[in-house]
Amino acid sequence: MSRSILASCLTLGLAITGHATAQTQQNPSFNLLNRGNQIIFVINVSPTSNPRWGEDRLGDEVLEPGHFLPIRLRSGQCRNDIRVIYDNGTYEERRNQNTCAITDVTFDGSDATAPNNRRGSGATPPPRNRQEPAQQNQPALHIVNNSGQSIQAVHASPTSNRSWGQSLIRRRIRDGHAQRITLPRGSCMYDIRVTFADHTDDQRRNINLCTNQEQAYE
């Protein structure tokens, strides 16, 4: 093989290797690990440049302690903010993470923040950006369970509706825990029925869930 051909082959090989390395370095996907002792109910990942958190990547699932979730992101989206919300309502964040340079992001609850300094209140974390506009006429139900037993079902129906419909929770709400449920935009006035583990009900009528979203059960 002549020197010129060998040199061309070496150059081509280095170019291919460099291209592959560049592609690897631009891969922002990572594994999110739960190393704490709380269940993670919500995971948000958004580019640092975006003022909003975006979708919950867990959907209807949860991330148990000791488990991990692969987070798949678009190539080149290297700088990301990451937030998890635990089942007791506290939340934990990692800001401006270069996920192209790391493979794992670990949350263990050591930096968790309790909104409004109320441990276990389950209050929704503050907006990511203080200029993020508040939702107007957006009803939501924020259940705080301090009843001494789990809540098995939650029904919320517009006051004008004669039926309760299906339960709004897929998992029971354990004693000392909280859960927030976003309701369809529109009517603010709701009737609420909560069913406990002992099959007793607590019914509350004509509640404005646009302005009075937190409902505590003790």
CSV table of C-alpha atoms in Angstrom, one decimal:
chain,number,residue,atom,x,y,z
A,1,MET,CA,0.0,0.0,0.0
A,2,SER,CA,1.4,3.4,-1.0
A,3,ARG,CA,2.1,6.1,1.6
A,4,SER,CA,-0.6,8.3,0.1
A,5,ILE,CA,-3.3,5.6,0.2
A,6,LEU,CA,-2.3,4.8,3.8
A,7,ALA,CA,-2.4,8.4,4.8
A,8,SER,CA,-5.9,8.8,3.2
A,9,CYS,CA,-7.2,5.7,5.1
A,10,LEU,CA,-5.8,7.0,8.4
A,11,THR,CA,-7.4,10.4,7.8
A,12,LEU,CA,-10.8,8.8,6.9
A,13,GLY,CA,-10.6,6.6,10.0
A,14,LEU,CA,-9.9,9.5,12.3
A,15,ALA,CA,-12.7,11.5,10.7
A,16,ILE,CA,-15.2,8.6,11.3
A,17,THR,CA,-14.0,8.2,14.9
A,18,GLY,CA,-14.2,11.9,15.6
A,19,HIS,CA,-17.7,12.0,14.1
A,20,ALA,CA,-18.8,9.1,16.3
A,21,THR,CA,-17.3,10.7,19.4
A,22,ALA,CA,-19.0,14.0,18.7
A,23,GLN,CA,-22.4,12.2,18.3
A,24,THR,CA,-21.8,10.4,21.6
A,25,GLN,CA,-20.9,13.7,23.3
A,26,GLN,CA,-24.2,15.3,22.0
A,27,ASN,CA,-26.4,12.5,23.4
A,28,PRO,CA,-28.4,14.2,26.3
A,29,SER,CA,-30.3,11.1,27.4
A,30,PHE,CA,-29.6,9.8,30.9
A,31,ASN,CA,-30.9,7.5,33.7
A,32,LEU,CA,-32.7,9.1,36.6
A,33,LEU,CA,-32.1,7.1,39.8
A,34,ASN,CA,-34.2,7.2,42.9
A,35,ARG,CA,-31.8,6.5,45.8
A,36,GLY,CA,-34.0,8.0,48.5
A,37,ASN,CA,-36.7,6.4,50.6
A,38,GLN,CA,-39.6,8.2,49.1
A,39,ILE,CA,-41.6,7.3,46.0
A,40,ILE,CA,-41.2,9.7,43.1
A,41,PHE,CA,-44.6,10.7,41.7
A,42,VAL,CA,-43.6,13.3,39.1
A,43,ILE,CA,-40.5,13.8,36.9
A,44,ASN,CA,-40.0,17.0,34.8
A,45,VAL,CA,-37.1,17.6,32.5
A,46,SER,CA,-36.9,20.7,30.4
A,47,PRO,CA,-34.2,22.7,28.5
A,48,THR,CA,-32.6,25.3,30.9
A,49,SER,CA,-33.6,28.0,28.4
A,50,ASN,CA,-37.3,27.0,28.7
A,51,PRO,CA,-39.3,28.8,31.5
A,52,ARG,CA,-41.8,25.9,31.8
A,53,TRP,CA,-41.4,22.4,33.2
A,54,GLY,CA,-43.4,20.6,30.6
A,55,GLU,CA,-45.0,17.2,30.9
A,56,ASP,CA,-44.7,14.6,33.7
A,57,ARG,CA,-42.5,11.9,32.3
A,58,LEU,CA,-43.9,9.3,34.6
A,59,GLY,CA,-47.5,9.6,33.4
A,60,ASP,CA,-49.6,7.2,35.5
A,61,GLU,CA,-46.5,5.4,36.9
A,62,VAL,CA,-44.3,6.0,39.9
A,63,LEU,CA,-40.6,5.6,40.5
A,64,GLU,CA,-40.0,3.4,43.6
A,65,PRO,CA,-36.9,3.7,45.8
A,66,GLY,CA,-34.0,1.8,44.3
A,67,HIS,CA,-35.3,2.0,40.7
A,68,PHE,CA,-34.4,4.2,37.7
A,69,LEU,CA,-36.1,5.6,34.7
A,70,PRO,CA,-34.4,6.2,31.3
A,71,ILE,CA,-34.9,9.7,30.1
A,72,ARG,CA,-34.7,10.1,26.4
A,73,LEU,CA,-34.0,13.6,25.0
A,74,ARG,CA,-33.4,15.1,21.6
A,75,SER,CA,-29.8,15.1,20.3
A,76,GLY,CA,-28.0,18.3,21.3
A,77,GLN,CA,-30.4,19.3,24.2
A,78,CYS,CA,-27.5,19.2,26.6
A,79,ARG,CA,-28.4,21.8,29.2
A,80,ASN,CA,-31.4,20.7,31.2
A,81,ASP,CA,-33.2,21.4,34.4
A,82,ILE,CA,-34.6,18.4,36.2
A,83,ARG,CA,-37.3,18.2,39.0
A,84,VAL,CA,-38.9,15.4,40.9
A,85,ILE,CA,-41.8,15.5,43.2
A,86,TYR,CA,-42.1,12.9,46.0
A,87,ASP,CA,-45.2,11.3,47.4
A,88,ASN,CA,-45.1,13.5,50.5
A,89,GLY,CA,-45.3,16.6,48.4
A,90,THR,CA,-41.7,17.7,48.7
A,91,TYR,CA,-39.7,18.4,45.6
A,92,GLU,CA,-36.0,18.3,44.5
A,93,GLU,CA,-34.3,20.0,41.6
A,94,ARG,CA,-31.1,19.8,39.6
A,95,ARG,CA,-30.5,23.0,37.5
A,96,ASN,CA,-28.4,23.6,34.4
A,97,GLN,CA,-27.2,20.0,34.1
A,98,ASN,CA,-25.0,19.0,31.2
A,99,THR,CA,-26.7,15.7,30.5
A,100,CYS,CA,-24.5,15.2,27.4
A,101,ALA,CA,-21.6,14.7,29.8
A,102,ILE,CA,-23.2,12.4,32.3
A,103,THR,CA,-25.1,9.1,32.2
A,104,ASP,CA,-26.9,9.1,35.6
A,105,VAL,CA,-28.7,11.7,37.6
A,106,THR,CA,-29.4,10.6,41.2
A,107,PHE,CA,-32.1,12.0,43.6
A,108,ASP,CA,-32.0,10.9,47.2
A,109,GLY,CA,-34.2,13.5,48.9
A,110,SER,CA,-31.3,15.2,50.7
A,111,ASP,CA,-32.1,18.5,49.1
A,112,ALA,CA,-35.9,18.1,49.0
A,113,THR,CA,-37.9,21.2,49.7
A,114,ALA,CA,-41.3,21.3,51.5
A,115,PRO,CA,-43.4,24.0,49.8
A,116,ASN,CA,-44.6,26.6,52.3
A,117,ASN,CA,-42.4,24.9,54.9
A,118,ARG,CA,-45.2,22.5,55.7
A,119,ARG,CA,-43.8,19.0,55.9
A,120,GLY,CA,-46.0,16.5,54.1
A,121,SER,CA,-48.5,19.1,52.9
A,122,GLY,CA,-48.0,18.1,49.4
A,123,ALA,CA,-48.4,21.6,48.1
A,124,THR,CA,-47.5,22.1,44.5
A,125,PRO,CA,-43.9,23.5,44.1
A,126,PRO,CA,-43.7,27.2,43.1
A,127,PRO,CA,-43.5,28.0,39.4
A,128,ARG,CA,-40.1,27.4,37.8
A,129,ASN,CA,-40.0,31.0,36.7
A,130,ARG,CA,-41.6,33.7,38.9
A,131,GLN,CA,-42.9,35.4,35.7
A,132,GLU,CA,-44.8,32.2,34.7
A,133,PRO,CA,-48.4,33.3,34.6
A,134,ALA,CA,-50.8,31.6,37.0
A,135,GLN,CA,-53.6,29.5,35.6
A,136,GLN,CA,-56.9,31.4,35.6
A,137,ASN,CA,-60.2,29.6,36.2
A,138,GLN,CA,-58.3,26.3,36.4
A,139,PRO,CA,-60.0,24.1,39.1
A,140,ALA,CA,-57.8,21.6,40.9
A,141,LEU,CA,-58.2,19.4,44.0
A,142,HIS,CA,-55.4,19.2,46.5
A,143,ILE,CA,-56.1,16.4,48.9
A,144,VAL,CA,-54.2,16.3,52.2
A,145,ASN,CA,-54.7,13.1,54.1
A,146,ASN,CA,-54.1,13.3,57.9
A,147,SER,CA,-57.1,11.1,58.7
A,148,GLY,CA,-55.2,8.2,60.2
A,149,GLN,CA,-56.1,5.8,57.3
A,150,SER,CA,-55.7,5.7,53.6
A,151,ILE,CA,-58.0,7.3,51.1
A,152,GLN,CA,-59.2,4.7,48.6
A,153,ALA,CA,-61.3,6.8,46.2
A,154,VAL,CA,-61.8,10.5,45.4
A,155,HIS,CA,-64.7,11.8,43.4
A,156,ALA,CA,-65.2,15.4,42.3
A,157,SER,CA,-68.1,16.4,40.1
A,158,PRO,CA,-69.3,19.9,39.0
A,159,THR,CA,-72.1,20.9,41.3
A,160,SER,CA,-74.5,21.0,38.4
A,161,ASN,CA,-73.8,17.3,37.6
A,162,ARG,CA,-76.0,14.7,39.2
A,163,SER,CA,-73.5,11.8,39.0
A,164,TRP,CA,-70.1,11.3,40.7
A,165,GLY,CA,-68.4,9.6,37.8
A,166,GLN,CA,-65.2,7.5,38.3
A,167,SER,CA,-62.6,7.9,41.0
A,168,LEU,CA,-59.9,10.5,40.2
A,169,ILE,CA,-57.1,8.6,41.8
A,170,ARG,CA,-55.4,5.4,40.6
A,171,ARG,CA,-53.5,4.8,43.8
A,172,ARG,CA,-54.7,5.2,47.3
A,173,ILE,CA,-53.5,8.2,49.2
A,174,ARG,CA,-51.8,7.0,52.4
A,175,ASP,CA,-52.1,8.7,55.7
A,176,GLY,CA,-49.7,11.6,56.0
A,177,HIS,CA,-49.5,12.0,52.3
A,178,ALA,CA,-51.1,14.4,49.7
A,179,GLN,CA,-52.1,14.4,46.1
A,180,ARG,CA,-53.0,17.1,43.6
A,181,ILE,CA,-55.6,16.5,40.9
A,182,THR,CA,-56.0,18.9,38.0
A,183,LEU,CA,-59.6,19.2,36.8
A,184,PRO,CA,-60.9,20.3,33.4
A,185,ARG,CA,-60.9,24.0,32.8
A,186,GLY,CA,-64.3,25.6,33.1
A,187,SER,CA,-66.6,25.3,36.1
A,188,CYS,CA,-65.1,26.1,39.5
A,189,MET,CA,-67.9,24.9,41.7
A,190,TYR,CA,-67.6,21.2,42.7
A,191,ASP,CA,-69.0,18.6,45.0
A,192,ILE,CA,-66.3,16.3,46.5
A,193,ARG,CA,-66.6,12.8,47.9
A,194,VAL,CA,-63.7,11.0,49.6
A,195,THR,CA,-63.9,7.3,50.5
A,196,PHE,CA,-61.6,5.9,53.3
A,197,ALA,CA,-60.2,2.5,53.9
A,198,ASP,CA,-63.0,1.7,56.3
A,199,HIS,CA,-65.5,2.5,53.6
A,200,THR,CA,-66.8,5.6,55.2
A,201,ASP,CA,-67.4,8.7,53.0
A,202,ASP,CA,-66.7,12.4,53.5
A,203,GLN,CA,-68.8,14.6,51.2
A,204,ARG,CA,-68.3,18.3,50.7
A,205,ARG,CA,-70.7,20.4,48.6
A,206,ASN,CA,-70.5,23.5,46.5
A,207,ILE,CA,-66.7,24.0,46.9
A,208,ASN,CA,-64.9,26.6,44.7
A,209,LEU,CA,-61.9,24.6,43.5
A,210,CYS,CA,-60.5,27.6,41.6
A,211,THR,CA,-59.8,29.5,44.8
A,212,ASN,CA,-60.1,26.9,47.6
A,213,GLN,CA,-58.2,23.9,46.1
A,214,GLU,CA,-56.7,22.4,49.3
A,215,GLN,CA,-59.0,20.0,51.1
A,216,ALA,CA,-57.6,18.5,54.3
A,217,TYR,CA,-59.0,15.4,55.9
A,218,GLU,CA,-58.2,14.8,59.6
